[in-house]
Every structure is written in C-alpha cells, then in structure tokens.
Amino acid sequence: NQIMFYLPLLAGFAVLPVARSLQANSLRQEHVHVKRTGASATVSVPPPGPPRLFPLVQEMFTDEACCSSLHPEVVIATLMHPELGSMRLKRAMDRGQKRLRSLVTNPPPAFYDASQGLGQDPRDEDTDQDVTVTHIYFDISEIGSTEWHQLTMKTPVSYSIDCEEGVCMVKSTSEFGAIAALDSTLPQLFAAGGRARFKKLSINDWPDFPVRGLMIDLGRRFVPKEALIAEIIEGMSLVRMNLLQMHLNDFCRFALSLPSFPELNRSGIFEGQYSEEDMKEIITEAHDRGIRVVPEVDVPGHANGLFSLEDQGLKICKPGSFRTARPEEAGKVFDDSEGESRKVLSQVFAETAKIFGDEHWMHLGGDEASPQEMCDEDNIVSIEGYIASDVIKKQLHKTPLGWQELRMKPNDTDGETSVGNNETILVAWGSASAAEELLSKGHRVIVADLPHHYLDFDSTVHTINDFWYDMTRDVSPHYVESGFLLGGMSAMWTDQYCFQYQCGAVSEQLAISLGVLPRAPGLFGREHDETFVSSLAGMIWPRAGVSAAAQWNFEKTMSSSEVLERANWLASFLQHVGKVQSCPPGCHCTELSACDRPYEDTSRHPV
C-alpha cells in the first residue's frame, strides 16, 4: 500500500498528493548494478548523452526521452514533520531551491558541446512534450539517529533519486546524503537551463571512499574568508568532497588568531588571520555542505609562523648555515628539557581545537623536519610523540593525523614513537609506494600522491588526466577491502605566491641556483587579494574536482579523452552554475595567467 502525504500550499502550487515511494521498480533496469569490492571492481558507464554527471554516479537508469524541465518556481520540500528537520537541512533546501530556480529564470550559457562527445544541449530540442518537474521531495529514513546529523568519517552519504511524472523523490539515510544530492547531483542533472534528457530517471549513489579531501596552505599566502567560502567550500560541495584540511601555519604566518597569543597577529606584508568568529562562520558554511574542517598546526618544522612565541617560552633551533639552508633545514621548534616548548604548544593546540569545535581529527604536520643543530633526530621524535600522544590523543581526546614523515623515519622505532600508536592517520604524499608502506605498518592512510594530487604545478605539468588516479593500483587489495585506505586529498600549497622564497625563512641564493624562486611573488600582498583569488581558484579547479570524482567512483575503462571531456564540462558547470572561478575549459592555467592571458588584465578569469 502506498502511504499518501499531503503538504500545505507552497510557492503558489495547489496541494499536491505525493507518494512516499515512486514506482522506481517499474522502470526498466537496463543498468548494471555495481558493488565495489576492492581494487579489482569495475563500474558501469552512465548511458550516453545528457545528463552528464561528474563525479559519476554508481548506478543510473534513464529512458533518455526528451525531456524533463524544472518549473520556474519548483518547490523543494521534505516529507518529514517540520519539527524533526534540522536548520542545516532547511538551509540546504533553501539553497538548492534558489539554485534550481535560477537555472530556469537566469539560465547559464550552453556548455554542452557535441563536438566533444558530451551530447546535444537539450535546450535545442522541442519543448512541447516536456514533463514539468514541479516538486522535489526529500525522505530521510534514519531521522533522529546520531549519524543523521553528526558529520564524521562514518556518516552515511548515500542517496537515491527517482523522477517520474513531474516529481522527483530523493531518499537518504542522513541529511548529508540529501545535501550531496541537493548541492551536486540535482544541479548537474538540470545544468542545461533547467532541462534534462529524461522523463524517467533512477539513481543510486554512494562514494567508494569515506575521505575526499582538499588541503589549503594558509601559512604562506592568506586566503580571505569570503573567498574560502565562495571559491573553495562551494566548489567542494559541487563535486561531493567532504574534508577541508586547513594548513594554518608555515614559513609566513599562523593564520588563526588565538586569545592567549596576540604575538601571532602580524601586520604589514604578513597581515592575515582568521578571527574566532571568522573560523566559526567558515566551519558552519562547510558543515552545511557536508564538509568537515580539520585544523593542521605544523610542528616541529615549517613552524616559523609560531616563532613570535619565543617570549612566551617557545624554544627554537635556527639554521646553522642560512646561506645554504633548504626548506627542510629551516628553523624548528626545540623540545627543551624544562618543558617550556611543550607548555606553549599544548596551549596552542588546545585553543585551536576549541575553535574547531567537535571535529575529532587534528593534524600535527611532521613533514620535512630534517635534523639540525640541537634539533637532532631524538629531539624531533620527542616533540612529535608528545604532541601526537599526550596532547591530541590524551588531552584533547582526538585522533592525530600527520604527514608520512611522522612514521617514515630512518630508525623504525623512532617512527613508532613519533606517531604514538597505530591510531594516528597518515597522509602519504612522497611516492607511489608510501601508502603501501604506511598501511603495512598498521596505519589508516589518506593518499595525496604528489604527481596526482598536488595542485601547485600548472596544468601543463600536472595535467587534468594526472588527477584521474586510481588510488588502489599501488596498494594491496586487502587494505582497500579492510577500509584502511581511507581515500585521497588534493593539496594546494601557496609557496609560489611568497613575496620572497619561503618568506625569507631559508636561503634565497640557493633557490636562485636551483631555479625555484616563487612564480607569482607580486600577488602576496593583501592589496592583490582579488587577483590572487582568481589565480588560486584557477589552479584548484577543475583538477581537484577530477580527483574528487576519482575518489567517489573511479571508472577504470574511461579513456583520457573522455576524462578531458568531462573535466571541461565540469569546469563550465563550476563557472556558470556554481559561480566558482575555475580554469576555463580547454585552457591551461598558471599562477599568473589563464588561457595565456595575464590575471593582471582582469579581476576574473578571461573567458
């Protein structure tokens, strides 16, 4: 028996009876059901022609009839009792309704291109026989459960979409599955001016991996709050990413204002910090889109942004020979026998964690910390182990994360001490074999392999196809099946925007001799924020979106030409529907130019 629900008058529509369950089972099931089981699994390619989705959904059936059109005042509503819905879900529904209506009333320019195999724009076909979609309803089955509203790695984000006879029904087991459909899949389905090539549609979707992340380096070039929300977080939601790692400190600054440490607030060329209110706004905007925000306080190396705390008791080691010092040989935090550094760092981590609220992960860095002077290997291991075990795990009751160097020491026993225990999650970035090595030591691992995840190389060096990367290919299948391979993370370092090499922390003479001076030093100053943001977004998108698509649903048989076609479609979608400053389709982007046009010529991407 169908249970009929009646909703009150909404947005000018008459009362409409809605069945909780559309007759999805009556649709002809012509797709292949996919269940990923380790590295050898395959998934089906969606049917040819629009709608084109990227990330690929796991299962999709469409009759490919033309067409379904959104009503200009399409209503998004829920079948739940109003008192059971969260404010987060309400905001997502309002955001989704506004975006879908805008696709009809203010349609983006056509960006389907038949010459690229993306199919004919459905707007070019006759509309007389269209089905008009008037309502999109949400039904969340596990309402009231902890998993329904808490954002963790285990939060279920699977969802289904069934559209028939002018009504779409979205089902999920948590509000975050509903948000994934609202922010990503539904706008992609109707990207062509609110019109899509189907009259009946059925989608079942879920991610291959629980972590699909992006790391932003804020310890070199500061990213304004508004840009972080509009260009980074919004872009992540459009491609179903779910983790933003904020690299808060490096050679140039500590990017978060802490109440007990006003010394961290720098001015002049180094000006740029988030207040506690700023960070809470960023976190709320991210959580509203199903994105966790993980803080990283990088120690003992890359810690120059903390060196102003010397008067508070922090002890540091400076390079013995500054004229030849490399980044990994820069100054470091020293673990003094009196415990002064530990006292300061403990408070820094505690105050940072408090601002980030109930986020249960905290990253302590640990990368590129070569022994020097008093900061020898034993001293480095000592301070890393203290932060991982005593501060993050025992004092703050959180799970430590670190870069691969935390565990991969010349002496394996030192690595065991640095991480504390196998509960520490590690980010493998240095080589294709790093993930397998860390997994074999009993750690859960996030892959950020440099050739396939690092965005601070222009798109001629790290190409779009480099980011379509099968993370399972270099690890044993049982690590995938056991869930120890958590997923992947793209990384956007901002070294290339430093006004001088690593903000003067190490030898510029050496950088000149090696040919590694910053490529865009003129964009470091805050007066160039607008141009910098365009540059940064062009370096990130659409390549981070391609990486996210590979982490959501990797299709092994997809050719490089099809990856490029879908990436070009995604770039247009990000630009015209998401209003995100992606590198334009078919263009190469660097820190200084897009489509061979310098950013200084325009405050936005040339198109």
Short mmCIF file of N, CA and C in Angstrom, two decimals, residues 61-132:
data_model
loop_
_atom_site.label_atom_id
_atom_site.label_comp_id
_atom_site.label_asym_id
_atom_site.label_seq_id
_atom_site.Cartn_x
_atom_site.Cartn_y
_atom_site.Cartn_z
N PHE A 61 19.71 4.79 -14.25
CA PHE A 61 18.87 4.43 -15.37
C PHE A 61 18.12 5.67 -15.82
N THR A 62 18.10 5.91 -17.11
CA THR A 62 17.27 6.95 -17.67
C THR A 62 16.70 6.46 -18.98
N ASP A 63 15.46 6.82 -19.25
CA ASP A 63 14.87 6.39 -20.51
C ASP A 63 15.37 7.21 -21.69
N GLU A 64 16.15 8.28 -21.42
CA GLU A 64 16.75 9.16 -22.43
C GLU A 64 15.71 9.84 -23.31
N ALA A 65 14.47 9.85 -22.85
CA ALA A 65 13.45 10.59 -23.58
C ALA A 65 13.64 12.08 -23.31
N CYS A 66 13.29 12.89 -24.25
CA CYS A 66 13.46 14.33 -24.06
C CYS A 66 12.09 14.99 -23.86
N CYS A 67 11.89 15.63 -22.79
CA CYS A 67 12.83 15.96 -21.72
C CYS A 67 12.03 16.23 -20.45
N SER A 68 12.73 16.48 -19.36
CA SER A 68 12.13 17.00 -18.14
C SER A 68 12.62 18.42 -17.93
N SER A 69 11.69 19.30 -17.59
CA SER A 69 12.02 20.71 -17.37
C SER A 69 11.58 21.14 -15.99
N LEU A 70 12.45 21.83 -15.29
CA LEU A 70 12.09 22.37 -13.99
C LEU A 70 11.08 23.50 -14.16
N HIS A 71 10.09 23.52 -13.29
CA HIS A 71 9.19 24.65 -13.23
C HIS A 71 9.97 25.86 -12.69
N PRO A 72 9.70 27.07 -13.19
CA PRO A 72 10.44 28.25 -12.69
C PRO A 72 10.30 28.45 -11.19
N GLU A 73 9.22 27.91 -10.57
CA GLU A 73 9.06 28.00 -9.13
C GLU A 73 9.03 26.61 -8.51
N VAL A 74 9.92 25.75 -9.00
CA VAL A 74 10.00 24.39 -8.47
C VAL A 74 10.14 24.44 -6.94
N VAL A 75 9.44 23.55 -6.27
CA VAL A 75 9.43 23.52 -4.80
C VAL A 75 10.26 22.35 -4.31
N ILE A 76 11.14 22.63 -3.36
CA ILE A 76 11.88 21.58 -2.66
C ILE A 76 11.31 21.49 -1.26
N ALA A 77 10.86 20.31 -0.88
CA ALA A 77 10.22 20.12 0.42
C ALA A 77 10.59 18.76 0.98
N THR A 78 10.24 18.53 2.23
CA THR A 78 10.55 17.27 2.90
C THR A 78 9.27 16.60 3.36
N LEU A 79 9.29 15.29 3.40
CA LEU A 79 8.14 14.53 3.88
C LEU A 79 8.16 14.35 5.39
N MET A 80 9.19 14.88 6.04
CA MET A 80 9.29 14.74 7.50
C MET A 80 8.45 15.78 8.20
N HIS A 81 8.10 15.50 9.44
CA HIS A 81 7.43 16.50 10.26
C HIS A 81 8.38 17.69 10.44
N PRO A 82 7.90 18.91 10.30
CA PRO A 82 8.79 20.09 10.37
C PRO A 82 9.67 20.13 11.60
N GLU A 83 9.17 19.63 12.75
CA GLU A 83 9.96 19.71 13.98
C GLU A 83 11.14 18.75 13.98
N LEU A 84 11.14 17.78 13.05
CA LEU A 84 12.22 16.80 13.03
C LEU A 84 13.39 17.24 12.14
N GLY A 85 13.15 18.17 11.27
CA GLY A 85 14.21 18.62 10.37
C GLY A 85 15.18 19.57 11.06
N SER A 86 16.44 19.55 10.65
CA SER A 86 17.44 20.44 11.23
C SER A 86 17.49 21.74 10.46
N MET A 87 18.06 22.77 11.08
CA MET A 87 18.27 24.04 10.40
C MET A 87 19.25 23.86 9.25
N ARG A 88 20.22 22.96 9.42
CA ARG A 88 21.18 22.71 8.34
C ARG A 88 20.46 22.20 7.09
N LEU A 89 19.54 21.25 7.27
CA LEU A 89 18.80 20.73 6.13
C LEU A 89 17.91 21.81 5.52
N LYS A 90 17.29 22.62 6.36
CA LYS A 90 16.46 23.71 5.84
C LYS A 90 17.29 24.67 5.00
N ARG A 91 18.48 25.03 5.49
CA ARG A 91 19.33 25.94 4.72
C ARG A 91 19.74 25.30 3.40
N ALA A 92 20.02 23.99 3.41
CA ALA A 92 20.40 23.30 2.18
C ALA A 92 19.24 23.29 1.19
N MET A 93 18.03 23.06 1.67
CA MET A 93 16.87 23.06 0.79
C MET A 93 16.61 24.44 0.22
N ASP A 94 16.76 25.47 1.03
CA ASP A 94 16.61 26.84 0.53
C ASP A 94 17.67 27.16 -0.52
N ARG A 95 18.90 26.74 -0.24
CA ARG A 95 20.00 26.98 -1.18
C ARG A 95 19.76 26.24 -2.49
N GLY A 96 19.35 24.96 -2.38
CA GLY A 96 19.10 24.17 -3.57
C GLY A 96 17.93 24.69 -4.38
N GLN A 97 16.86 25.11 -3.72
CA GLN A 97 15.70 25.63 -4.44
C GLN A 97 16.06 26.91 -5.18
N LYS A 98 16.82 27.78 -4.54
CA LYS A 98 17.24 29.02 -5.19
C LYS A 98 18.10 28.72 -6.42
N ARG A 99 19.01 27.76 -6.30
CA ARG A 99 19.88 27.45 -7.43
C ARG A 99 19.10 26.83 -8.58
N LEU A 100 18.22 25.88 -8.29
CA LEU A 100 17.47 25.23 -9.36
C LEU A 100 16.52 26.19 -10.04
N ARG A 101 15.87 27.07 -9.29
CA ARG A 101 15.01 28.07 -9.91
C ARG A 101 15.82 29.01 -10.80
N SER A 102 17.03 29.35 -10.33
CA SER A 102 17.88 30.25 -11.11
C SER A 102 18.29 29.63 -12.44
N LEU A 103 18.44 28.31 -12.48
CA LEU A 103 18.79 27.65 -13.74
C LEU A 103 17.72 27.90 -14.80
N VAL A 104 16.48 28.08 -14.36
CA VAL A 104 15.37 28.32 -15.30
C VAL A 104 15.23 29.81 -15.61
N THR A 105 15.22 30.62 -14.55
CA THR A 105 14.94 32.05 -14.74
C THR A 105 16.15 32.84 -15.22
N ASN A 106 17.34 32.34 -14.93
CA ASN A 106 18.57 33.01 -15.37
C ASN A 106 19.53 31.95 -15.89
N PRO A 107 19.17 31.29 -16.99
CA PRO A 107 19.92 30.10 -17.44
C PRO A 107 21.36 30.43 -17.81
N PRO A 108 22.27 29.51 -17.47
CA PRO A 108 23.67 29.71 -17.87
C PRO A 108 23.82 29.53 -19.36
N PRO A 109 24.90 30.04 -19.94
CA PRO A 109 25.14 29.80 -21.36
C PRO A 109 25.30 28.32 -21.64
N ALA A 110 24.93 27.91 -22.85
CA ALA A 110 25.04 26.49 -23.20
C ALA A 110 26.48 26.04 -23.11
N PHE A 111 26.73 24.97 -22.40
CA PHE A 111 28.10 24.47 -22.36
C PHE A 111 28.19 22.99 -22.66
N TYR A 112 27.11 22.40 -23.18
CA TYR A 112 27.23 21.09 -23.79
C TYR A 112 27.84 21.28 -25.17
N ASP A 113 28.75 20.45 -25.53
CA ASP A 113 29.43 20.58 -26.82
C ASP A 113 29.45 19.23 -27.51
N ALA A 114 28.61 19.08 -28.53
CA ALA A 114 28.52 17.79 -29.22
C ALA A 114 29.84 17.40 -29.87
N SER A 115 30.64 18.40 -30.23
CA SER A 115 31.93 18.09 -30.86
C SER A 115 32.87 17.39 -29.91
N GLN A 116 32.60 17.53 -28.57
CA GLN A 116 33.44 16.86 -27.58
C GLN A 116 32.79 15.58 -27.06
N GLY A 117 31.72 15.15 -27.70
CA GLY A 117 31.08 13.91 -27.28
C GLY A 117 30.20 14.05 -26.06
N LEU A 118 29.85 15.28 -25.69
CA LEU A 118 29.05 15.49 -24.50
C LEU A 118 27.55 15.48 -24.79
N GLY A 119 27.19 15.32 -26.04
CA GLY A 119 25.78 15.23 -26.37
C GLY A 119 25.17 16.57 -26.71
N GLN A 120 24.03 16.55 -27.34
CA GLN A 120 23.34 17.76 -27.74
C GLN A 120 22.73 18.44 -26.53
N ASP A 121 22.81 19.76 -26.49
CA ASP A 121 22.16 20.51 -25.43
C ASP A 121 20.65 20.30 -25.57
N PRO A 122 19.98 19.77 -24.52
CA PRO A 122 18.55 19.51 -24.64
C PRO A 122 17.72 20.76 -24.90
N ARG A 123 18.29 21.95 -24.66
CA ARG A 123 17.53 23.15 -24.95
C ARG A 123 17.32 23.37 -26.44
N ASP A 124 18.09 22.65 -27.27
CA ASP A 124 17.96 22.80 -28.70
C ASP A 124 16.79 22.01 -29.27
N GLU A 125 16.12 21.23 -28.44
CA GLU A 125 15.04 20.38 -28.93
C GLU A 125 13.68 20.96 -28.52
N ASP A 126 12.64 20.51 -29.21
CA ASP A 126 11.28 20.98 -28.97
C ASP A 126 10.86 20.69 -27.54
N THR A 127 10.17 21.65 -26.92
CA THR A 127 9.79 21.53 -25.52
C THR A 127 8.33 21.15 -25.32
N ASP A 128 7.57 20.99 -26.40
CA ASP A 128 6.13 20.78 -26.26
C ASP A 128 5.79 19.53 -25.47
N GLN A 129 6.62 18.50 -25.58
CA GLN A 129 6.31 17.23 -24.92
C GLN A 129 7.04 17.07 -23.59
N ASP A 130 7.61 18.13 -23.08
CA ASP A 130 8.37 18.03 -21.84
C ASP A 130 7.47 17.69 -20.65
N VAL A 131 8.05 16.95 -19.72
CA VAL A 131 7.45 16.77 -18.40
C VAL A 131 7.96 17.90 -17.51
N THR A 132 7.06 18.61 -16.85
CA THR A 132 7.45 19.71 -15.98
C THR A 132 7.62 19.20 -14.55
#
